[in-house]
XYZ file of C-alpha atoms in Angstrom:
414
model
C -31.430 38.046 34.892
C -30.643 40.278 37.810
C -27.422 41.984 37.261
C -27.996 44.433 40.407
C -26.711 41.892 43.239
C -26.475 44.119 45.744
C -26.844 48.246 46.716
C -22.651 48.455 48.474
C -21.968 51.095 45.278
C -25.225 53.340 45.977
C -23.114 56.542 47.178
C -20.669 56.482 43.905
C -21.346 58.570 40.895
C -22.735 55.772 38.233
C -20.902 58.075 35.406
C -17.664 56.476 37.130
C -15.770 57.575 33.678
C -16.736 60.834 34.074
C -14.036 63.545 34.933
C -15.999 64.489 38.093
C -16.038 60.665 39.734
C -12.896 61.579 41.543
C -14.777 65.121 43.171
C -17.416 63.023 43.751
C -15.730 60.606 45.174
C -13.598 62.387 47.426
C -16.819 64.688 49.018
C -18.047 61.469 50.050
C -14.964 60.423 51.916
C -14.988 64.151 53.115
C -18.418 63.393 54.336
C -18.013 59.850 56.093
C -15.150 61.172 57.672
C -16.024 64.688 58.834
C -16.002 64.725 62.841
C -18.145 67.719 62.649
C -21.143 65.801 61.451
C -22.268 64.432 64.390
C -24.341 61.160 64.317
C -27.145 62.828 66.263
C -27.600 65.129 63.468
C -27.595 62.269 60.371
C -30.475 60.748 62.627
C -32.214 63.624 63.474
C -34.385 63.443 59.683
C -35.071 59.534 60.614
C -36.252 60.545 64.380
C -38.677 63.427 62.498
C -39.877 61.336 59.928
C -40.894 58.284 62.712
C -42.816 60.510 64.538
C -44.494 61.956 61.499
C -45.850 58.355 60.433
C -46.587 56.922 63.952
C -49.528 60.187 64.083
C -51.022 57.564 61.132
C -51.830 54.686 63.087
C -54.802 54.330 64.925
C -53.253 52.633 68.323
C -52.358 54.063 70.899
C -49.572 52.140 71.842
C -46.315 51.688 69.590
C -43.437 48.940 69.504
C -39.929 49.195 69.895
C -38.140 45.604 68.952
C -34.537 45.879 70.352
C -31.557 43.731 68.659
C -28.026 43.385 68.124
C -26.248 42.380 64.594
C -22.809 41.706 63.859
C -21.383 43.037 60.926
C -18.342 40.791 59.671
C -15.144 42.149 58.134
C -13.445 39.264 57.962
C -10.392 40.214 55.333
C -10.878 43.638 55.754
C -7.553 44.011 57.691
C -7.522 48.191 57.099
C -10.637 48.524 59.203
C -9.894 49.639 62.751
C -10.477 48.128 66.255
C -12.051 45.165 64.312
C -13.308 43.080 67.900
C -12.917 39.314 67.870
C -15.579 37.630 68.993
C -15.636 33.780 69.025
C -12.972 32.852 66.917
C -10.399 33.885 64.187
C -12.855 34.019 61.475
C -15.533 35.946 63.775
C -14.358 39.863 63.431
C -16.024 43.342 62.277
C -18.073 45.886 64.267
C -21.597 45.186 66.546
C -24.692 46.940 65.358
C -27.312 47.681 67.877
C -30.775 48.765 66.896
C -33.812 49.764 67.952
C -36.708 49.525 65.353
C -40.106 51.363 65.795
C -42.776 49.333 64.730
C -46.532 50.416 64.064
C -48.095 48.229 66.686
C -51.599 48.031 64.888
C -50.308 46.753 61.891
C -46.724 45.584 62.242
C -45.176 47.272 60.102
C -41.722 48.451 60.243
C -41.579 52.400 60.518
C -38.004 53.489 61.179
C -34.586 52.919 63.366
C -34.925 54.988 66.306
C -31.678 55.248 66.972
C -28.536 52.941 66.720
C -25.223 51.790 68.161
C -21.824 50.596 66.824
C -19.048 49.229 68.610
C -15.551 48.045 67.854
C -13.082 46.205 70.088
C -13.051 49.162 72.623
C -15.639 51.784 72.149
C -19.010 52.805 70.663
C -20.539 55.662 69.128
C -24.248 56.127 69.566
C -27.016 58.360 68.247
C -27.965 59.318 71.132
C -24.695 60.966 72.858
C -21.677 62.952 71.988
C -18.406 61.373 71.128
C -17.334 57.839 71.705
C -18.010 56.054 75.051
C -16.496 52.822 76.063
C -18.410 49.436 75.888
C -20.488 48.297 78.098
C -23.156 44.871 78.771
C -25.424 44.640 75.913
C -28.330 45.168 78.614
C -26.616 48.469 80.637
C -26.141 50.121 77.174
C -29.601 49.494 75.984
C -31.241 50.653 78.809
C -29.802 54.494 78.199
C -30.660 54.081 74.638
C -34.501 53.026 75.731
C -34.296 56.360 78.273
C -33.109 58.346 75.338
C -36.108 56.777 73.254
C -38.735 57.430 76.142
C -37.824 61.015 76.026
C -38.616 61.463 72.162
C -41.866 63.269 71.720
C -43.983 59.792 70.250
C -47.280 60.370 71.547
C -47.312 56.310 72.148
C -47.014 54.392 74.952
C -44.004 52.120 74.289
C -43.656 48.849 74.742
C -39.875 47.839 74.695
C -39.735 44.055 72.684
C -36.245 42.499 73.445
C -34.991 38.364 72.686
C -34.387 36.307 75.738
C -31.055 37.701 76.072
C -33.627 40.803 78.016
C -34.462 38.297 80.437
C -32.315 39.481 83.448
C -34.019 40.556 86.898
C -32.054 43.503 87.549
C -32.820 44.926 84.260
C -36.013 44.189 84.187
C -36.641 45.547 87.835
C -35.308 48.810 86.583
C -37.437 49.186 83.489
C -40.961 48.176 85.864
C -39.453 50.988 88.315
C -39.297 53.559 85.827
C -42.829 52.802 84.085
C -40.863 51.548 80.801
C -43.640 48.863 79.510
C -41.637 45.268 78.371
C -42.478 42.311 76.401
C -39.489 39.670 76.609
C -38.981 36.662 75.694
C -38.177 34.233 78.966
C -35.530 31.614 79.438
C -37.225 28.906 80.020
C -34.308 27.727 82.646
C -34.769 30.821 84.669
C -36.639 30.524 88.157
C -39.992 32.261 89.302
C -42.364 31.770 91.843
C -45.939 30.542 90.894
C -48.531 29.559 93.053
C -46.510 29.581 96.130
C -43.491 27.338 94.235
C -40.681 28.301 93.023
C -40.049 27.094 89.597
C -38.333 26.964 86.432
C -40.391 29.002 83.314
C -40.198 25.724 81.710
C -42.294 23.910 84.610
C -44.766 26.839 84.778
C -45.319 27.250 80.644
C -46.011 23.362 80.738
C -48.839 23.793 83.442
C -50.527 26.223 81.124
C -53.195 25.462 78.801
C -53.073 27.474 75.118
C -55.672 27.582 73.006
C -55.693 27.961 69.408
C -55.627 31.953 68.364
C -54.580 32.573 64.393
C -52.380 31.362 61.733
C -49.308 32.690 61.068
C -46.148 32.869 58.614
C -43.442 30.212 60.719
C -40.163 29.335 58.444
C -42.036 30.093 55.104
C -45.555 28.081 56.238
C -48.688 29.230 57.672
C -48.717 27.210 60.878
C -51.274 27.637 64.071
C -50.570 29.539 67.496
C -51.972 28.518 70.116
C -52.272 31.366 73.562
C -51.979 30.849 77.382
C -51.454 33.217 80.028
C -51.276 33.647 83.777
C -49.574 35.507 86.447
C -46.088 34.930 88.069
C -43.483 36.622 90.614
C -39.741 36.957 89.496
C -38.177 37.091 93.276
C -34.467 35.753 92.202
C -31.398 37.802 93.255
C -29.792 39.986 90.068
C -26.411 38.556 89.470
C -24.301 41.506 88.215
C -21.838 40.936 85.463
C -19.980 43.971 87.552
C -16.739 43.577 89.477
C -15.513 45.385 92.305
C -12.440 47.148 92.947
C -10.396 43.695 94.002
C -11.915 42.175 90.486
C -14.090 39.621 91.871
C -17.548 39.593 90.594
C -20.450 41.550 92.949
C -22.412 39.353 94.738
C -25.787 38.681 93.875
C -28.133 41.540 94.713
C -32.134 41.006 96.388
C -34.512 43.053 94.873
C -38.136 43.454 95.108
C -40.390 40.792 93.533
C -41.378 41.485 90.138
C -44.821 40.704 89.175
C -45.508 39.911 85.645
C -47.065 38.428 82.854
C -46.290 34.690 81.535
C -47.792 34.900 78.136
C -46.727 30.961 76.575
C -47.469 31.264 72.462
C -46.753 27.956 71.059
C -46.425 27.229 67.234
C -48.021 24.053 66.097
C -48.396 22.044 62.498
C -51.797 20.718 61.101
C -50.971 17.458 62.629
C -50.663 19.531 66.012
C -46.722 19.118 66.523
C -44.985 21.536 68.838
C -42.526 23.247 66.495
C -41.700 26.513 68.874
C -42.708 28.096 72.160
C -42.569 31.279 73.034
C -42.710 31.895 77.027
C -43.111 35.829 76.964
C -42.659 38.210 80.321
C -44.375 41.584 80.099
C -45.403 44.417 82.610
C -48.395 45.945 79.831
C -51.587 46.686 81.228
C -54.254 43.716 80.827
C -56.313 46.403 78.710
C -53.430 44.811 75.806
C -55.184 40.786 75.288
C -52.558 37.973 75.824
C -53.339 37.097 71.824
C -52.412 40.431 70.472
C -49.163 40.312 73.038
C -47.971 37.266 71.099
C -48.749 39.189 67.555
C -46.924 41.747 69.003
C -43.263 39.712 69.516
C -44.053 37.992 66.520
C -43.622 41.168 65.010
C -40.575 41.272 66.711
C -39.192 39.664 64.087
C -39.653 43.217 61.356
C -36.210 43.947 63.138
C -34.432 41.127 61.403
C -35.917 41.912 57.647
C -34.160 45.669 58.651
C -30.939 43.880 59.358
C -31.397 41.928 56.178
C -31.911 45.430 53.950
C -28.601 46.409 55.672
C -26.496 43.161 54.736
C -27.375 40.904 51.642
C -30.983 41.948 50.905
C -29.820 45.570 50.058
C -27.179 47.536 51.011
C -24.537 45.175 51.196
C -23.123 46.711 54.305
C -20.484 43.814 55.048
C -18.774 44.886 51.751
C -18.588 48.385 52.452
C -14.704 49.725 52.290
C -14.580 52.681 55.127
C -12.033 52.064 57.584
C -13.428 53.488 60.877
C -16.583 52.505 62.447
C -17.676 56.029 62.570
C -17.490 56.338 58.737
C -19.410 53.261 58.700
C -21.892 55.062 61.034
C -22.272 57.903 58.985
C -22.714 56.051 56.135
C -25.036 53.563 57.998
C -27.366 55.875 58.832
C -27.826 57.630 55.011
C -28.903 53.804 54.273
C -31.275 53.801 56.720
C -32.747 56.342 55.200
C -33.178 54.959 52.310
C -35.021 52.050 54.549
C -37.455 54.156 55.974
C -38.054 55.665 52.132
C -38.458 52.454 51.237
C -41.491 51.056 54.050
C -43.329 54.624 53.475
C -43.468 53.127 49.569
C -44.180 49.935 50.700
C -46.495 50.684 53.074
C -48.662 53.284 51.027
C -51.999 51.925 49.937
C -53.382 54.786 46.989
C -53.363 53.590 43.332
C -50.399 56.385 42.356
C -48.134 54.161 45.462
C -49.248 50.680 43.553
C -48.020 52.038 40.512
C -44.392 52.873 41.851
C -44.558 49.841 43.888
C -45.161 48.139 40.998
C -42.678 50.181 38.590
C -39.861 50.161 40.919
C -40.213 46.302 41.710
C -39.657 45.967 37.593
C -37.296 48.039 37.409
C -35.481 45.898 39.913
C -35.302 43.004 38.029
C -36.678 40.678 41.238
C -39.519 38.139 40.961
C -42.203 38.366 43.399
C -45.074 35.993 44.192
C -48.375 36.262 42.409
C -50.571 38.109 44.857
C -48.217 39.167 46.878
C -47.172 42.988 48.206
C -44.255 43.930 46.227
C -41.053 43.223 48.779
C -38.759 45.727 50.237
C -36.042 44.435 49.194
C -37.220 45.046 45.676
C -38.703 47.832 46.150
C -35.189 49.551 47.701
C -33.261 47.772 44.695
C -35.653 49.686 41.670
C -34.930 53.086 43.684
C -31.285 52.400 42.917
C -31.673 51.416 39.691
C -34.438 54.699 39.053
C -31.799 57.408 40.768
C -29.180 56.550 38.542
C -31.518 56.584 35.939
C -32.047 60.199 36.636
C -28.350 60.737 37.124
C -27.852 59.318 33.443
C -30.461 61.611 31.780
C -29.108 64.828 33.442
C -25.954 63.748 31.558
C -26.819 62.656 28.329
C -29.810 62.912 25.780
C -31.997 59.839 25.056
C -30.882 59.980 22.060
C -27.468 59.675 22.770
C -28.460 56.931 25.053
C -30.477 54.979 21.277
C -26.865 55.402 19.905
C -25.029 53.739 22.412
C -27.835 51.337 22.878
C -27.445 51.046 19.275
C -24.187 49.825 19.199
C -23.772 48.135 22.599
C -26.409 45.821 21.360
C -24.962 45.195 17.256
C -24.817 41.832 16.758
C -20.428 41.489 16.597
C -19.081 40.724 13.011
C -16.412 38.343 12.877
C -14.095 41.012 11.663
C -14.246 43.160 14.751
């Protein structure tokens, strides 16, 4: 039995019935809601702790994977500037985040810094105050300038989904020496061998070979490497619009030359099951092979997404109203993230203990052989601070006696 379904009511006091859970509970509104905190200074501890664990690893290059998340709050009609995406049922706030990765092992380290927007604006980590919304892409690229100036030691390599693949974007990152491994669309032209193609018609031309096994939908399946060189000589197409409101006309630009790294995932019996066709700018000193391990890593991004929603903290339940209490209150869990990989990651016999201790105190099952999880390992913190909180209140002896009669066996008479 797991009784501990989710982490949503980690800030509250767990003596609830005590007279203090109202103080308690009104310093942490005070808190969420207190303009003076600014969200720079919440992930200031995060920042310092990142660079404190990248000096660890032993490569001198580090990975940044780049992704958005929506956060629904469906029936949570109190919430403000909730932004309708799709449909009626599609509404909440948009999480962006940019996860450092340790790029010799692939292991996530912490969120460098993060975005939230509602229907109309978005406060950042990275600036002062609210600023209005912007493309996905045109936002991202100040947070990844903001990133480059953080004192990392590493050379960065920026890992973003297909939706990265657009020209003008990417022109701008090559011009200002920002290093980039993205995922192509395949329907997108560039120039190869003197034709201009679709990716699709190049990444078919290209010969893999088989590299390493790896973890695909819950199997260990084969990936196969191929790489050669292409031009990206399209026009940009601006989602901008000028001052009469029609859209800006496409825009030349230098050719781009780049990378076409095509990582396919196949079965024993040698089915296709995925292609990746992957565009980067990093110096051939970096092996096509450990390119591919490297957006396959991309993927760490989504288990941090996971410790935010149903995994761990629950974060679609949360009841805040504003998106800058959710913010604030985002960014304590993600410190309790980054807690959690240091435990994770840690490899001395006192770490396996914890690991080990926390993971039962959890109440989650975990595979024989296998590294205790993080979402396990974040659940037995919970369950170990208010633990803690307990004994500073009461004796364990008063906790036998209520043990005691919690657990009598009920007479028929009561």
């Amino acid at each position: 039995m797991n009784p501990l379904a989710s982490l949503a009511p980690a800030l509250k006091d767990i003596a609830s019935v005590q007279k203090t859970s109202f103080a308690t509970t009104q310093a942490v509104w005070r808190f969420l809601n207190n303009e003076n905190i600014s969200f720079q200074q919440l992930n200031q501890p995060i920042q310092s702790l990142a660079i404190e664990q990248l000096t660890q690893s032993n490569h001198h290059y580090a990975l940044v994977a780049h992704d958005w998340s929506q956060l629904q709050y469906i029936k949570h009609n109190n919430k403000l500037n909730r932004s309708k995406r799709t449909h009626e049922n599609d509404k909440g706030y948009e999480l962006q985040s940019s996860l450092l990765i340790d790029a010799e092992t692939g292991l996530p380290i912490a969120p460098l810094d993060q975005t939230l927007c509602d229907a109309n604006q978005c406060y950042s980590t990275f600036k002062n105050g609210d600023q209005a919304k912007k493309t996905h892409l045109n936002a991202l690229y100040e947070q990844i300038e903001h990133i480059g100036s953080l004192a990392l030691d590493k050379k960065l390599v920026h890992i973003i989904d297909r939706e990265g693949d657009s020209i003008a974007h990417l022109r701008l990152l090559d011009q200002y020496n920002h290093l980039f491994l993205i995922r192509g669309k395949e329907g997108n032209r560039v120039e190869y061998k003197g034709q201009e193609l679709k990716l699709r018609e190049v990444s078919d031309q290209i010969s893999a070979v088989q590299s390493q096994m790896i973890e695909y939908k819950g199997r260990r399946e084969q990936l196969y490497i191929g790489e050669t060189e292409i031009s990206i000589v399209r026009d940009a197409k601006p989602k901008k619009k000028d001052e009469t409101g029609k859209r800006i006309t496409p825009q030349k630009g230098k050719p781009l030359t780049a990378r076409l790294i095509v990582a396919e995932v196949k079965n024993e019996e040698g089915k296709l099951l995925s292609r990746w066709s992957l565009l980067s700018n990093v110096p051939s000193e970096i092996s096509s092979v450990e390119l591919a391990t490297w957006y396959y890593w991309r993927w760490k991004i989504e288990t941090y997404f996971k410790l935010l929603k149903q995994a761990g903290h629950d974060i679609e339940s949360w009841l805040q109203t504003t998106p800058q209490a959710i913010l604030r209150r985002l960014l304590i869990a993600s410190m309790a993230c980054v807690l959690t990989w240091r435990i994770q990651q840690s490899n001395d016999e006192q770490n396996s203990s914890v690991r080990a201790f926390l993971t039962r105190l959890s109440g989650r099952q975990q595979k024989r052989g296998a590294r205790e999880s993080a979402p396990a390992i974040l659940a037995g913190l919970s369950v170990l601070l208010n633990t803690l909180q307990l004994l500073s209140e009461h004796s364990v002896d008063d906790l036998k006696a209520i043990a005691e009669i919690a657990l009598r066996y009920p007479h028929r008479n009561v």
